[in-house]
Structure formats: structure tokens, C-alpha cells
CSV table of C-alpha atoms and ligand atoms in Angstrom, one decimal:
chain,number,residue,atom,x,y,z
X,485,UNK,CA,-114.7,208.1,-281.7
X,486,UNK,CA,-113.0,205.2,-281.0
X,487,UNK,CA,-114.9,201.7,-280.1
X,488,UNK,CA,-113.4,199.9,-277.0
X,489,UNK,CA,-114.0,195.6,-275.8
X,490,UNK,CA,-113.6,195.2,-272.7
X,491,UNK,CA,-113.4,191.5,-271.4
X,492,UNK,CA,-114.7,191.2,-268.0
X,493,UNK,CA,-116.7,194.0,-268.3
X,494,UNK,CA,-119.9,193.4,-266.5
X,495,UNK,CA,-117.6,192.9,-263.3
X,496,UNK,CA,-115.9,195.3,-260.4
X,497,UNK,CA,-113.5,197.2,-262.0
X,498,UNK,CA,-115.0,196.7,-265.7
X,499,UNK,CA,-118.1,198.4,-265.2
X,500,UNK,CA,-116.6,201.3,-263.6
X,501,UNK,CA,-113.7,201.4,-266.4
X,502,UNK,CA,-117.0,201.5,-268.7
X,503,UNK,CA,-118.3,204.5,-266.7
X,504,UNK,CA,-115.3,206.0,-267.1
X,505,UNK,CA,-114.8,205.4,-271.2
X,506,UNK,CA,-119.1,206.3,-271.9
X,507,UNK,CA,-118.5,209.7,-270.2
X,508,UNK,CA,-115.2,210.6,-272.2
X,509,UNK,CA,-116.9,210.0,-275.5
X,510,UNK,CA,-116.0,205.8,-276.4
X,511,UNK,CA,-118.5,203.4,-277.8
X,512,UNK,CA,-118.0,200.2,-275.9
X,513,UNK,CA,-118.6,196.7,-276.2
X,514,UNK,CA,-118.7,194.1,-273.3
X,515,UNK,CA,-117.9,190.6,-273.1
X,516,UNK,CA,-118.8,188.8,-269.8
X,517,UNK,CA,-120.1,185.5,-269.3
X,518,UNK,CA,-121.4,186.6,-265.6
X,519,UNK,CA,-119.3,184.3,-263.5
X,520,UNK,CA,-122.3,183.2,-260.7
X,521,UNK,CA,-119.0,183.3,-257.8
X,522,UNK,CA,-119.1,187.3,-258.8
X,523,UNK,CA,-122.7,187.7,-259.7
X,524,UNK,CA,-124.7,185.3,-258.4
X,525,UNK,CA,-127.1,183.9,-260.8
X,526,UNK,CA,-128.7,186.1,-263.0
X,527,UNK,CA,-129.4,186.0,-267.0
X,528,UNK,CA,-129.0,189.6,-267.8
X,529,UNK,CA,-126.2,192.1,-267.0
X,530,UNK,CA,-125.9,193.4,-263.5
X,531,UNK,CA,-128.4,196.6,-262.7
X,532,UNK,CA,-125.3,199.1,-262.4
X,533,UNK,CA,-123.9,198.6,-266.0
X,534,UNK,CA,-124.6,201.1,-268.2
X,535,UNK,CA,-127.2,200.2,-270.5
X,536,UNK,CA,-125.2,202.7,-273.2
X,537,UNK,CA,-122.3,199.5,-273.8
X,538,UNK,CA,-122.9,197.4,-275.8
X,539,UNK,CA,-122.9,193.9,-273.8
X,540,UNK,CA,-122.4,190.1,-275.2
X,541,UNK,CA,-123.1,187.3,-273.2
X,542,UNK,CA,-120.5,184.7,-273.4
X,543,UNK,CA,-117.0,183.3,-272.4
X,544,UNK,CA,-113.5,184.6,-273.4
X,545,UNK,CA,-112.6,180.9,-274.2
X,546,UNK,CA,-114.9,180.6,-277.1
X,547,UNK,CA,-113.3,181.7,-280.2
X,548,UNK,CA,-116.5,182.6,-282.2
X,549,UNK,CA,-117.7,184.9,-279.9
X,550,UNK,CA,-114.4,186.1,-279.1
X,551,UNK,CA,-113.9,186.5,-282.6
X,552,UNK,CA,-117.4,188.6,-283.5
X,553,UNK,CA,-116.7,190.6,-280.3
X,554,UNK,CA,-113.5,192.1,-281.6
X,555,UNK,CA,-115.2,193.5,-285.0
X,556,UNK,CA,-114.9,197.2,-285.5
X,557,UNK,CA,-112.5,197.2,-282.1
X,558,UNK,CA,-110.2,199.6,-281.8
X,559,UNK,CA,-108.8,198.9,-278.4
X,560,UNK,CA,-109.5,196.0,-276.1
X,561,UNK,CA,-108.5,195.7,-271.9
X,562,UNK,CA,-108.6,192.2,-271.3
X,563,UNK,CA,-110.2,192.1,-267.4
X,564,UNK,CA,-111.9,188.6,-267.8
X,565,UNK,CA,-110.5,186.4,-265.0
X,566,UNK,CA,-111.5,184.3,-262.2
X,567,UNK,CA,-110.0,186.5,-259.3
X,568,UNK,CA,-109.0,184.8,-255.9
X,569,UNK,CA,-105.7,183.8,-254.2
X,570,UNK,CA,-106.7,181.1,-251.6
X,571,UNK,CA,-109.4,179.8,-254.4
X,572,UNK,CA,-106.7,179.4,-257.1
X,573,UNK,CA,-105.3,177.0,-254.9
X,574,UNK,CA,-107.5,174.3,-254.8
X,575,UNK,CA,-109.3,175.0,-258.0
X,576,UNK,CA,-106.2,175.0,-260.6
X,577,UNK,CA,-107.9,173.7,-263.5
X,578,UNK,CA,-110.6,176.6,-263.1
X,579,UNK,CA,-108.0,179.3,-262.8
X,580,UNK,CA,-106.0,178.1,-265.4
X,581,UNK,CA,-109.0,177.5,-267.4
X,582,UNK,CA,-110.2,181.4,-267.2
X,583,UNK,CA,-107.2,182.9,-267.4
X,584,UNK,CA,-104.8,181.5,-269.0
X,585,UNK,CA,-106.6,179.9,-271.5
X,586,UNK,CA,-109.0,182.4,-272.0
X,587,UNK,CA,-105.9,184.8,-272.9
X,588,UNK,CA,-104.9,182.3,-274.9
X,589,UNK,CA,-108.0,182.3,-276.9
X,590,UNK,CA,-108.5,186.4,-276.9
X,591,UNK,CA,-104.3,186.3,-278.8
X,592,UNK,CA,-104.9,183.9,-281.2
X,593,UNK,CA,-108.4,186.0,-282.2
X,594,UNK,CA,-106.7,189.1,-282.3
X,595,UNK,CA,-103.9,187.9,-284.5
X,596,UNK,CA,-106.2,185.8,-286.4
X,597,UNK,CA,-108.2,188.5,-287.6
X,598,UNK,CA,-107.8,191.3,-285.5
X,599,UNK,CA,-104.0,192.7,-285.5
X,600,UNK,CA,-105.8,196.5,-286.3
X,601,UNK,CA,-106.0,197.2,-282.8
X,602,UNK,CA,-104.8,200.5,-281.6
X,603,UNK,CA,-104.1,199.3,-278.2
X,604,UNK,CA,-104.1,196.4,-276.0
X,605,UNK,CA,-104.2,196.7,-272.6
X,606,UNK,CA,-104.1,193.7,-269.7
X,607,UNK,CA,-105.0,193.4,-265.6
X,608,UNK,CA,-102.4,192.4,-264.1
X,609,UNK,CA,-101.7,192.1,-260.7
X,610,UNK,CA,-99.4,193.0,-257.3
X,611,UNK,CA,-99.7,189.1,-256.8
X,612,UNK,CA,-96.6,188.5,-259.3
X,613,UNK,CA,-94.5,189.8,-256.7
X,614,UNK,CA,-95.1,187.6,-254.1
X,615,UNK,CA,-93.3,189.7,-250.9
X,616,UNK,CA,-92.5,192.9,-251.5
X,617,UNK,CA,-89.4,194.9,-251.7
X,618,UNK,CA,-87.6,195.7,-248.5
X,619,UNK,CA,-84.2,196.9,-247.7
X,620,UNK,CA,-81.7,195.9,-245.4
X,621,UNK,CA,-79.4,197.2,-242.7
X,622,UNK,CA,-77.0,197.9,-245.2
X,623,UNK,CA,-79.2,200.3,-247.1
X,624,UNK,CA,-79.5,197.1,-249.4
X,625,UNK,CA,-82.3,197.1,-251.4
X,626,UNK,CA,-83.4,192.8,-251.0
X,627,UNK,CA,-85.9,191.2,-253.7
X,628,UNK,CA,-86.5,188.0,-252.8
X,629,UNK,CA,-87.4,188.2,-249.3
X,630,UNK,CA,-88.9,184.7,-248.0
X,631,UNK,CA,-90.7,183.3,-245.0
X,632,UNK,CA,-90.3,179.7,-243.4
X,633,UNK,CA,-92.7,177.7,-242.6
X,634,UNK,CA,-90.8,177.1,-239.4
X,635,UNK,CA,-90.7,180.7,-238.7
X,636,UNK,CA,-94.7,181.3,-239.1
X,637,UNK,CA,-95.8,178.1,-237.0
X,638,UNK,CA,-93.7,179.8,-234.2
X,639,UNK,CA,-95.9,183.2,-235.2
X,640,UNK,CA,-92.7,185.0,-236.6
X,641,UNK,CA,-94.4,186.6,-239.2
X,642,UNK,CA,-92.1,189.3,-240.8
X,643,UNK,CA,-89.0,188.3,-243.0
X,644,UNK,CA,-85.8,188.1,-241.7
X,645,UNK,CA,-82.4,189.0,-244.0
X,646,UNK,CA,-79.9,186.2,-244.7
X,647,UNK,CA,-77.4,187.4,-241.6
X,648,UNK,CA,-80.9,187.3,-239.5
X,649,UNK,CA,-81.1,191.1,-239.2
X,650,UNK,CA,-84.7,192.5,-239.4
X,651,UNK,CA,-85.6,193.8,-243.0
X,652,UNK,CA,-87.9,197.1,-243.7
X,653,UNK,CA,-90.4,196.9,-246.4
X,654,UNK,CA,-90.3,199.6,-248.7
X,655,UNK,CA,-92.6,199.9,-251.8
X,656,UNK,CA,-91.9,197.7,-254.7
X,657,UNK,CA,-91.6,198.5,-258.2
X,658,UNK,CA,-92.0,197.0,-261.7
X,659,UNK,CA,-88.0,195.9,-261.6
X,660,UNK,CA,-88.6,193.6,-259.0
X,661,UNK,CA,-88.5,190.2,-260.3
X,662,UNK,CA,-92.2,188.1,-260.0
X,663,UNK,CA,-92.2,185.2,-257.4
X,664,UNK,CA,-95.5,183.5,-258.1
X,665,UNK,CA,-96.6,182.3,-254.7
X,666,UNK,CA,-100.3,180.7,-256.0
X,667,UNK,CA,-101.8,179.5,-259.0
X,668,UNK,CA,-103.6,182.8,-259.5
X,669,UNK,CA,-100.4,184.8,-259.3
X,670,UNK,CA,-98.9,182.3,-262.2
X,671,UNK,CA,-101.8,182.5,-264.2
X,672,UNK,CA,-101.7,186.6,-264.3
X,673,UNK,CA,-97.9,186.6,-265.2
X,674,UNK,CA,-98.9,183.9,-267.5
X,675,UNK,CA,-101.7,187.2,-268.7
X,676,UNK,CA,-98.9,189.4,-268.8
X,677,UNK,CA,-96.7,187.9,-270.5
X,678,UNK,CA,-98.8,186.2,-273.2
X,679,UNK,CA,-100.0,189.6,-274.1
X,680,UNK,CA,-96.6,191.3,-274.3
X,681,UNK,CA,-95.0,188.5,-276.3
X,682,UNK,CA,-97.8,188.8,-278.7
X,683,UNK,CA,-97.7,192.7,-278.6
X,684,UNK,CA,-94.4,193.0,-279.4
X,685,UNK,CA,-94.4,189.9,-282.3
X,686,UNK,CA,-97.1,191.7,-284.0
X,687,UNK,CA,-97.0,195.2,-283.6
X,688,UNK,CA,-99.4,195.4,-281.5
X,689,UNK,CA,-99.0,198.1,-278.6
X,690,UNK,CA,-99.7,196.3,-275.5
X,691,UNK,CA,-99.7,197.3,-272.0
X,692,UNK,CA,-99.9,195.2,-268.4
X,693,UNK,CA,-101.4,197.0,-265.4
X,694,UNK,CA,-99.9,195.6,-262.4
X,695,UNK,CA,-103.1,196.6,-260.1
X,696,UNK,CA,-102.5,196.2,-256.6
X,697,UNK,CA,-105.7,196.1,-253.9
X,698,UNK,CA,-108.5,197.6,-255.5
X,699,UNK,CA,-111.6,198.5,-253.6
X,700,UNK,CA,-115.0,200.6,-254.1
X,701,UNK,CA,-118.7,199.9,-254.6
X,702,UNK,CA,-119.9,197.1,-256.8
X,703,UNK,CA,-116.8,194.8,-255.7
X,704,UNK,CA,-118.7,191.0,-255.1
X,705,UNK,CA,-119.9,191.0,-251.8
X,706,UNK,CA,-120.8,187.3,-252.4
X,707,UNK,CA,-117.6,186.0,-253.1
X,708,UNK,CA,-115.1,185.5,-250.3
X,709,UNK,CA,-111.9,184.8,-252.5
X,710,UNK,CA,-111.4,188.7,-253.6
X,711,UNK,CA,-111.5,191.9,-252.0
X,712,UNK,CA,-110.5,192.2,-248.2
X,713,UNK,CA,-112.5,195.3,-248.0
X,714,UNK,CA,-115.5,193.4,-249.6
X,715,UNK,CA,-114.6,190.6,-247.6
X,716,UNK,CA,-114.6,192.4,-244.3
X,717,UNK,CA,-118.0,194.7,-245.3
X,718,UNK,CA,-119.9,191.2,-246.1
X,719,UNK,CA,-118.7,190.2,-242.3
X,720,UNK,CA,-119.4,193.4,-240.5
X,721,UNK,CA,-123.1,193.9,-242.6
X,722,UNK,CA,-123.9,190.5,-241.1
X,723,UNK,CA,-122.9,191.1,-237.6
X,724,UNK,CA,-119.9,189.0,-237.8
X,725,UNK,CA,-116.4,190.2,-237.0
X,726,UNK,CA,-113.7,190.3,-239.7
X,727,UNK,CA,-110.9,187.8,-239.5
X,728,UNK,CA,-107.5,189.3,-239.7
X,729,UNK,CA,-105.0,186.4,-240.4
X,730,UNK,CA,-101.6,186.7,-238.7
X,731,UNK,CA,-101.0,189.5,-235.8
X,732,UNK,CA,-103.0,192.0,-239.0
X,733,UNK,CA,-99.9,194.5,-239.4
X,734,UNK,CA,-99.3,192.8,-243.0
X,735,UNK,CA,-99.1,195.9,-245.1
X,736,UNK,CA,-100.9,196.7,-248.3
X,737,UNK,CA,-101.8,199.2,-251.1
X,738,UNK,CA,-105.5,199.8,-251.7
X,739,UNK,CA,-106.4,202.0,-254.2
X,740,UNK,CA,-110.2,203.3,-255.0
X,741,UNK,CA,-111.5,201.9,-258.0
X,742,UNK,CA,-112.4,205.3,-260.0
X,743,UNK,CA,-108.5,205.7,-260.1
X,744,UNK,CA,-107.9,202.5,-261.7
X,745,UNK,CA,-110.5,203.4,-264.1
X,746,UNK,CA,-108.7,206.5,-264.8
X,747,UNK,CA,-105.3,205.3,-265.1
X,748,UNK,CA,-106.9,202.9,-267.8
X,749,UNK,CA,-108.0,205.6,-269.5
X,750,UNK,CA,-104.8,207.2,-269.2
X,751,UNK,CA,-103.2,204.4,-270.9
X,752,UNK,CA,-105.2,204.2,-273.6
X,753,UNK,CA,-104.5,207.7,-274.4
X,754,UNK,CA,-101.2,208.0,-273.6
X,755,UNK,CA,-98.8,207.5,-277.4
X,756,UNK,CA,-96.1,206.0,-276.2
X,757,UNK,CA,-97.4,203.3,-274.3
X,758,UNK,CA,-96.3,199.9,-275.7
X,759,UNK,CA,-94.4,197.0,-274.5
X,760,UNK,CA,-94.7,198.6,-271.1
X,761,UNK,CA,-95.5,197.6,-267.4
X,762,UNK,CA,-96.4,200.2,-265.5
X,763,UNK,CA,-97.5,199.4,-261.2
X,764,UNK,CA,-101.4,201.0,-260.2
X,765,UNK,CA,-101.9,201.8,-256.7
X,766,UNK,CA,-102.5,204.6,-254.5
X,767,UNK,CA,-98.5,204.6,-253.3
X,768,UNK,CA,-99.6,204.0,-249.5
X,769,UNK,CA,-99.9,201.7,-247.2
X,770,UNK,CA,-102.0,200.2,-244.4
X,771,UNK,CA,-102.2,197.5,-242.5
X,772,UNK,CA,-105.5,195.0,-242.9
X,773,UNK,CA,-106.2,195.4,-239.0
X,774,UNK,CA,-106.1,199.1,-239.9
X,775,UNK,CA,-108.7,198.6,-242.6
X,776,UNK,CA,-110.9,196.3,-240.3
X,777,UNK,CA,-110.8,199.1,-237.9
X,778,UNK,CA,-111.6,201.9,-240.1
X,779,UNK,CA,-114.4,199.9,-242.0
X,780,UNK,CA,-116.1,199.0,-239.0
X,781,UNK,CA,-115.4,202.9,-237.6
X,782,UNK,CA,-117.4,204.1,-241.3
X,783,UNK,CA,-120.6,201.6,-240.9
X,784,UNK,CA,-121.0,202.7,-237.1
X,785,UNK,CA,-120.2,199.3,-236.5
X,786,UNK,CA,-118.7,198.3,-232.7
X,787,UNK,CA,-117.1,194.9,-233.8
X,788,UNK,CA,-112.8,194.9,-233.3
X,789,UNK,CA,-111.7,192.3,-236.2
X,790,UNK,CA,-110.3,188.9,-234.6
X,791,UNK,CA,-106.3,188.2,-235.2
X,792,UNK,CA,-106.4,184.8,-236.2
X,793,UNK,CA,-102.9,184.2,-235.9
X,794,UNK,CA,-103.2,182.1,-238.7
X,795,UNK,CA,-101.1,181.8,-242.0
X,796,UNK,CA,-102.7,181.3,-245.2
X,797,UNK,CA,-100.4,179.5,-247.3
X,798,UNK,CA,-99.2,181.7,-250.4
X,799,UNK,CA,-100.1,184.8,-248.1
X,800,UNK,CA,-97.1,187.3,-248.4
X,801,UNK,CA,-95.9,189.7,-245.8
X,802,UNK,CA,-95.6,193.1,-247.0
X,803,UNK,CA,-96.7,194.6,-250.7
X,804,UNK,CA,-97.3,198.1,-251.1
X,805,UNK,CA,-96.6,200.0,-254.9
X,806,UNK,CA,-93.6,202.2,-256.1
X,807,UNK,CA,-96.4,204.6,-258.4
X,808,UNK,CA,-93.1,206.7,-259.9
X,809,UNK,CA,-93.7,205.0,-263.5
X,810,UNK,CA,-97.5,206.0,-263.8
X,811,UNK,CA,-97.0,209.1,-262.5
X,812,UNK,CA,-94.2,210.0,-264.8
X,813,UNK,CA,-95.0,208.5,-267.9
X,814,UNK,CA,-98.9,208.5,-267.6
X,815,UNK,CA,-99.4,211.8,-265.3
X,816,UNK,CA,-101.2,209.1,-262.9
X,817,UNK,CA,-101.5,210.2,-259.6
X,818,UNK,CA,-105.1,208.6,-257.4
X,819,UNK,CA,-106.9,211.4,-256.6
X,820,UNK,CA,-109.4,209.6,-254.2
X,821,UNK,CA,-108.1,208.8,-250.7
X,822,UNK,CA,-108.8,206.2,-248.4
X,823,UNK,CA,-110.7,208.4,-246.0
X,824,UNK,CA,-112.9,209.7,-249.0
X,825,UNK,CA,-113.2,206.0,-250.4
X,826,UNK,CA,-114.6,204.2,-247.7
X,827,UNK,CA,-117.0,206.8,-246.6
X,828,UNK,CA,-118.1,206.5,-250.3
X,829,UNK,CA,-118.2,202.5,-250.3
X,830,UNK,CA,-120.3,202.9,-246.6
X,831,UNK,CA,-123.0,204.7,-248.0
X,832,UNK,CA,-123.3,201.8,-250.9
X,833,UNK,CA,-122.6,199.9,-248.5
X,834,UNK,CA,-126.0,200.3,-246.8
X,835,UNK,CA,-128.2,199.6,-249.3
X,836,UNK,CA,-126.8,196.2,-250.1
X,837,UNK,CA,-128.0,193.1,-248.5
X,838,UNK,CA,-125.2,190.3,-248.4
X,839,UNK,CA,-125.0,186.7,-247.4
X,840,UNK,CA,-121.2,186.3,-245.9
X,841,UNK,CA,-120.1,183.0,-247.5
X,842,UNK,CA,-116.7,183.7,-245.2
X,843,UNK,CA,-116.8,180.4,-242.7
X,844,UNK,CA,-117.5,178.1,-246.1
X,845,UNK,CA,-114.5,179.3,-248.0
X,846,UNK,CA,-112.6,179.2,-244.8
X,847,UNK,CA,-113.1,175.6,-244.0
X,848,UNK,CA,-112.7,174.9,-248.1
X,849,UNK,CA,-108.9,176.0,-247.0
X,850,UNK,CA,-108.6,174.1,-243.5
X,851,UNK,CA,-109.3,171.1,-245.0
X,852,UNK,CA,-107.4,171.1,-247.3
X,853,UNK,CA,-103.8,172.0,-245.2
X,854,UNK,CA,-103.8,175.2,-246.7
X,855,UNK,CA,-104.0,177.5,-243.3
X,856,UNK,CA,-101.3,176.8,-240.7
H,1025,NAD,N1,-110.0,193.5,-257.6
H,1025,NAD,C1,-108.7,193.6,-257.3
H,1025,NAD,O1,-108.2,194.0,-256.2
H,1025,NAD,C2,-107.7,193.3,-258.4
H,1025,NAD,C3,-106.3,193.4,-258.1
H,1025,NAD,C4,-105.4,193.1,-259.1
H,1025,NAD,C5,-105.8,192.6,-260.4
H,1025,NAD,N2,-107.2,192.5,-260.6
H,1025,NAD,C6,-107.6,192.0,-261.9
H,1025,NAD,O2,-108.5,192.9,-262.5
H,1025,NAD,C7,-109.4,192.2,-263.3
H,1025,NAD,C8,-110.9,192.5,-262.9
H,1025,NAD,O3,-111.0,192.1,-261.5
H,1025,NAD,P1,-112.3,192.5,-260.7
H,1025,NAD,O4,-111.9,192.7,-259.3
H,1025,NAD,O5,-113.2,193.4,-261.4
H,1025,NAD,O6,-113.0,191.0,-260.7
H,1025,NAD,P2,-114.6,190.6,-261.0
H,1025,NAD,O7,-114.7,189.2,-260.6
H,1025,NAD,O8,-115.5,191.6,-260.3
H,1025,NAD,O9,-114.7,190.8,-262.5
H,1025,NAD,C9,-114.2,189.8,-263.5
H,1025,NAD,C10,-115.3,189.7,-264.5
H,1025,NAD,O10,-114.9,188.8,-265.5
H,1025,NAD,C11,-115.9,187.9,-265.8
H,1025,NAD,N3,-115.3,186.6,-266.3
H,1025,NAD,C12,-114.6,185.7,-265.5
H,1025,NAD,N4,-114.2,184.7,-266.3
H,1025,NAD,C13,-114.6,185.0,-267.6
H,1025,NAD,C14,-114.6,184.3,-268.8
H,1025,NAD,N5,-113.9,183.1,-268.9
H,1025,NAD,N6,-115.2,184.8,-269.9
H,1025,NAD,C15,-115.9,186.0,-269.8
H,1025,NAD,N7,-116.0,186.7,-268.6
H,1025,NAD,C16,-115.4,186.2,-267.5
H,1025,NAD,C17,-116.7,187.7,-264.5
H,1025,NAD,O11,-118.1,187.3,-264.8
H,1025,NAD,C18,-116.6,189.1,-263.9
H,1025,NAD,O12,-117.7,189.9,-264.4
H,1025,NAD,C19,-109.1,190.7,-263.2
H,1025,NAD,O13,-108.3,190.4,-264.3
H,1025,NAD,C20,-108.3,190.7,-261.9
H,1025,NAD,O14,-107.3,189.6,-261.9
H,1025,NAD,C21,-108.1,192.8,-259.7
């Protein structure tokens, strides 16, 4: 039986990836140093991680723990990161700090002392991408579609091709090259990258998940950097109504967090995975004025989100994942869909009690320019 770290494991997506390892037979360790933004403050692990890992209290940035953490590890996913676009970009030191630091730290550990590992696997994320892929009227397939700042202050919100002619978004895959459009999407390709470079130096099979928008129960309701469908549930359970920026027909992927848990798995079991990138999501798409409506439509709720008509700045148009790769070198394929998801997340849904901290981080961006 084979004894797994995961980093970040007390969190969303870590303690359901721990569910997921306990009941197919791993010993786990965790190593989480229970962010308060995520958590709130508390001095133990959160009530819904199983008491059957083994957890450590303490930051991915301090080598000795890092170091006694990784002893007897066969495998390790590195999920420990502060998580939160419009955050990242006011707090760059923080960000920086946490991820790529803290990657930094988890390398030099592993190739310190640790360069047994079986497999090495890191969260990426959809944010390297910036826009998505779209094609053009030529049946062109364009890559480094781009917004104006002129074009959005006049509410002209989808991209335009170089001739002017309307562009489609279709779904991206892992060829298309990263535009990094916030400090948070820098500091997971700096994630990526650090982890693959040291992979491949050492021998060390390493893989990057390329998650795109995860939801499910357990996501922070608390924090209102991460998780539109977290973000919107904390707004609705207080009687507020969601705030859809733009005219809400930006597109995205959301994929049910027991899938990610399972393609992680998948990775970890699959032989040939090394050096590799491979995209998670569900391989649909909706739009986040969609997802307001169908949230509020699951918790009985009569409250139609607001459209803002406001840009965030770093906010991209249309992202929604290409899944081809995982499903042919992996045998991923989601099994959960969105209909079955958020009638799942509802019923948690109504046992939790949640202060919407929505307005504060809001104002955080106003203030400083960073909403047009
Ligand atoms: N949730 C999504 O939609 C999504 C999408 C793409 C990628 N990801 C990536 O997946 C990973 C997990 O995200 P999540 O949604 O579960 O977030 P989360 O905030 O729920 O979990 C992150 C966990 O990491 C811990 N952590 C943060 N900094 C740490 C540090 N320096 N040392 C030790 N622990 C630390 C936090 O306490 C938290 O428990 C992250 O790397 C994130 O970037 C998430």
C-alpha cells in the first residue's frame, strides 16, 4: 500500500482527493497550515477530514517540516496555494509567497532528500490560459485572442479577430500557449513549470493538472476570492443577489469536485504519466448567469443575479476545456453532471451557515482601479 502527502490537504479539493485515496486502500499524510481566508480560524483540522490521514500542522514554506512530511512518501500532489484571481492582484507578495515559494521549498526537499518518489503530481489551473481558444471565420483556429480596454468601457465584451470579424470560442486545449492575465495565473505556471523542470532533471515523474472551475461541498464559503458557485451560494444563503460581472454570458467549465478527485487518482495510477500536462474539466460549458440562475432555481431561492456590467480587470471572456487528453490517456471522463452536482451541493448547502464577505472584497477591488 502505497503512502501518499498531500499539500493543501485539509482544503476543498484536498479533503475530497483524501476521501478518494482512504477508500481505494492509500495511507495518507496531510500538510496544511489552515489558511484562516479558507478556514476561518480554527486550531485543529476542519470536521469533514477524515480523521484516518494522517495530518501535520504547518506551512509548505518551512523546510523542516516539509522535509519530515515527505518521509516514507511515495507519491505527493502539491495542492497548497493561496487561491484567488482578483486577490492575487493586490496581494502579490502573498501569492507569490504561497505558491511560488512554497513550491520552491516542497522541490528543493524532494531533491534534497526525497528523489524516491513514485509520482509527483501538481494543481494547476485553466487561469494559464488567460482567453480561451476560439476560431475564426476562416475556420482558423486563433490563440491569443485579446480584449481592449476601449472595447469593454463601451460594454463590448466578446473578442473581436484582427480583420474585426466576430470570433467563436471553442474549447481550449493543453497546446494553447499560457497568457498570464493575474499574479495568481503567473504564480500557477510558475507551479507548473517548477515541478516539470524538476521532474524531468531528476527522474522524477511529474504531472500538472490544468483544473478548470471546480465546485462541490466543502468549497470556502467564507472566502470571496474562489469559487463563483461558492461565491454565489454565500450571496443567495444570505438573501443577497449574486453579482454577475459583464452582460454574465462569459462562458466557463465547471466540473464537480469527486471527478477531480478521481482524475487524481487516475493519474497516480496511470504508468505512463510523466512530464505530462493533461486539462481536468467536465468538457462543457455554461454561462455564470446560467449558474446564478440554476443555483438560485436548486435552493428555492427567488433572487435573479444582478448584471453588473462591470469588468474586472484580468477577467477573461471565454474558457471552457478540450478533455480529449484525459480521456485518452487517463480513461477520464466526469461522471457527475451539473444537474446532479448542484442538487448535491444544495442539500450541503442547507446546513451551512455563512457570513457573505462579497461587498468587502468588492470594494478591496474598486479602490484600487481594478473594476472598470
Ligand atoms: N477550486 C478551483 O476551482 C481550482 C481551480 C484550478 C486550480 N485549483 C488549484 O487547486 C488547489 C486546491 O484548491 P482549493 O480550491 O482546494 O483551495 P482551498 O483554499 O480550499 O485549499 C487550499 C489549501 O491549502 C492550504 N494552504 C494554503 N497555503 C498554504 C501553505 N503555504 N502551506 C500549507 N498549506 C497551505 C489552505 O489552508 C487550504 O486548506 C490549489 O492549488 C488551486 O490553485 C483550484
Amino acid at each position: 500500500m502505497k503512502k501518499i502527502l498531500i499539500t493543501g490537504g485539509a482544503g476543498f479539493i484536498g479533503s475530497h482527493l483524501a476521501d478518494e485515496l482512504l477508500n481505494n486502500g492509500y495511507h495518507l499524510r496531510i500538510i496544511d497550515n489552515l489558511n484562516p481566508q479558507v478556514h476561518g480560524y480554527i486550531d485543529k483540522p476542519p470536521h469533514y477530514l477524515s480523521k484516518d490521514a494522517e495530518f501535520i500542522y504547518g506551512d509548505v514554506r518551512n523546510p523542516q517540516i516539509v522535509n519530515s512530511a515527505l518521509k516514507g512518501i511515495d507519491a505527493v500532489f502539491h495542492l497548497a496555494a493561496a487561491v484567488g484571481v482578483g486577490q492575487s492582484m493586490y496581494e502579490i507578495e502573498k501569492y507569490t509567497s504561497n505558491n511560488s515559494l512554497g513550491t520552491a521549498v516542497l522541490c528543493q526537499c524532494i531533491i534534497d532528500n526525497h528523489q524516491d518518489i513514485s509520482k509527483f503530481i501538481v494543481a494547476s489551473s485553466m487561469s494559464i490560459y488567460g482567453e480561451g481558444q476560439y476560431i475564426n471565420n476562416n475556420h482558423q483556429i486563433v490563440g491569443n485572442a485579446k480584449r481592449t480596454l476601449e472595447q469593454l468601457k463601451k460594454y463590448i465584451w466578446e473578442p473581436f479577430d484582427t480583420d474585426g470579424t466576430p470570433l467563436q470560442p471553442i474549447p481550449t486545449n493543453e497546446n494553447k500557449q499560457p497568457d498570464l492575465t493575474s499574479i495568481y495565473a503567473l504564480t500557477k505556471y510558475d507551479q507548473e513549470r517548477m515541478c516539470i523542470i524538476m521532474g524531468n532533471a531528476y527522474n522524477i515523474p511529474t504531472v500538472a493538472l490544468r483544473f478548470f472551475n471546480v465546485y462541490g461541498t466543502r468549497q470556502s464559503l467564507s472566502n470571496p476570492y474562489t469559487g463563483v458557485l461558492a461565491i454565489f451560494a454565500s450571496r443567495l444563503l444570505n438573501g443577497n443577489t449574486p453579482l454577475v460581472f459583464e452582460d454574465g454570458n462569459q462562458k466557463r467549465d465547471f466540473i464537480n469536485v469527486k471527478d477531480i478527485a478521481r482524475a487524481c487518482r487516475l493519474v497516480l495510477e496511470n504508468p505512463i504519466t510523466r512530464d505530462k500536462i493533461y486539462n481536468i474539466g467536465s468538457g462543457n460549458c455554461y454561462t455564470i448567469k446560467e449558474i446564478a440562475e440554476l443555483l438560485s432555481s436548486v435552493l428555492n431561492k427567488n433572487i435573479e443575479p444582478v448584471i453588473t456590467r462591470k469588468y474586472r480587470v484580468g477577467d477573461i471572456r471565454h474558457c471552457f476545456a478540450d478533455i480529449r487528453h484525459a480521456n485518452s490517456e487517463l480513461g477520464f471522463s466526469p461522471q457527475i453532471n451539473l444537474e446532479q452536482g448542484l442538487t448535491e451541493l444544495s442539500q450541503w448547502l442547507a446546513e451551512q451557515i455563512s457570513t457573505d464577505e462579497f461587498e468587502k472584497a468588492s470594494q478591496q477591488l474598486i479602490q484600487r482601479g481594478l473594476t472598470i
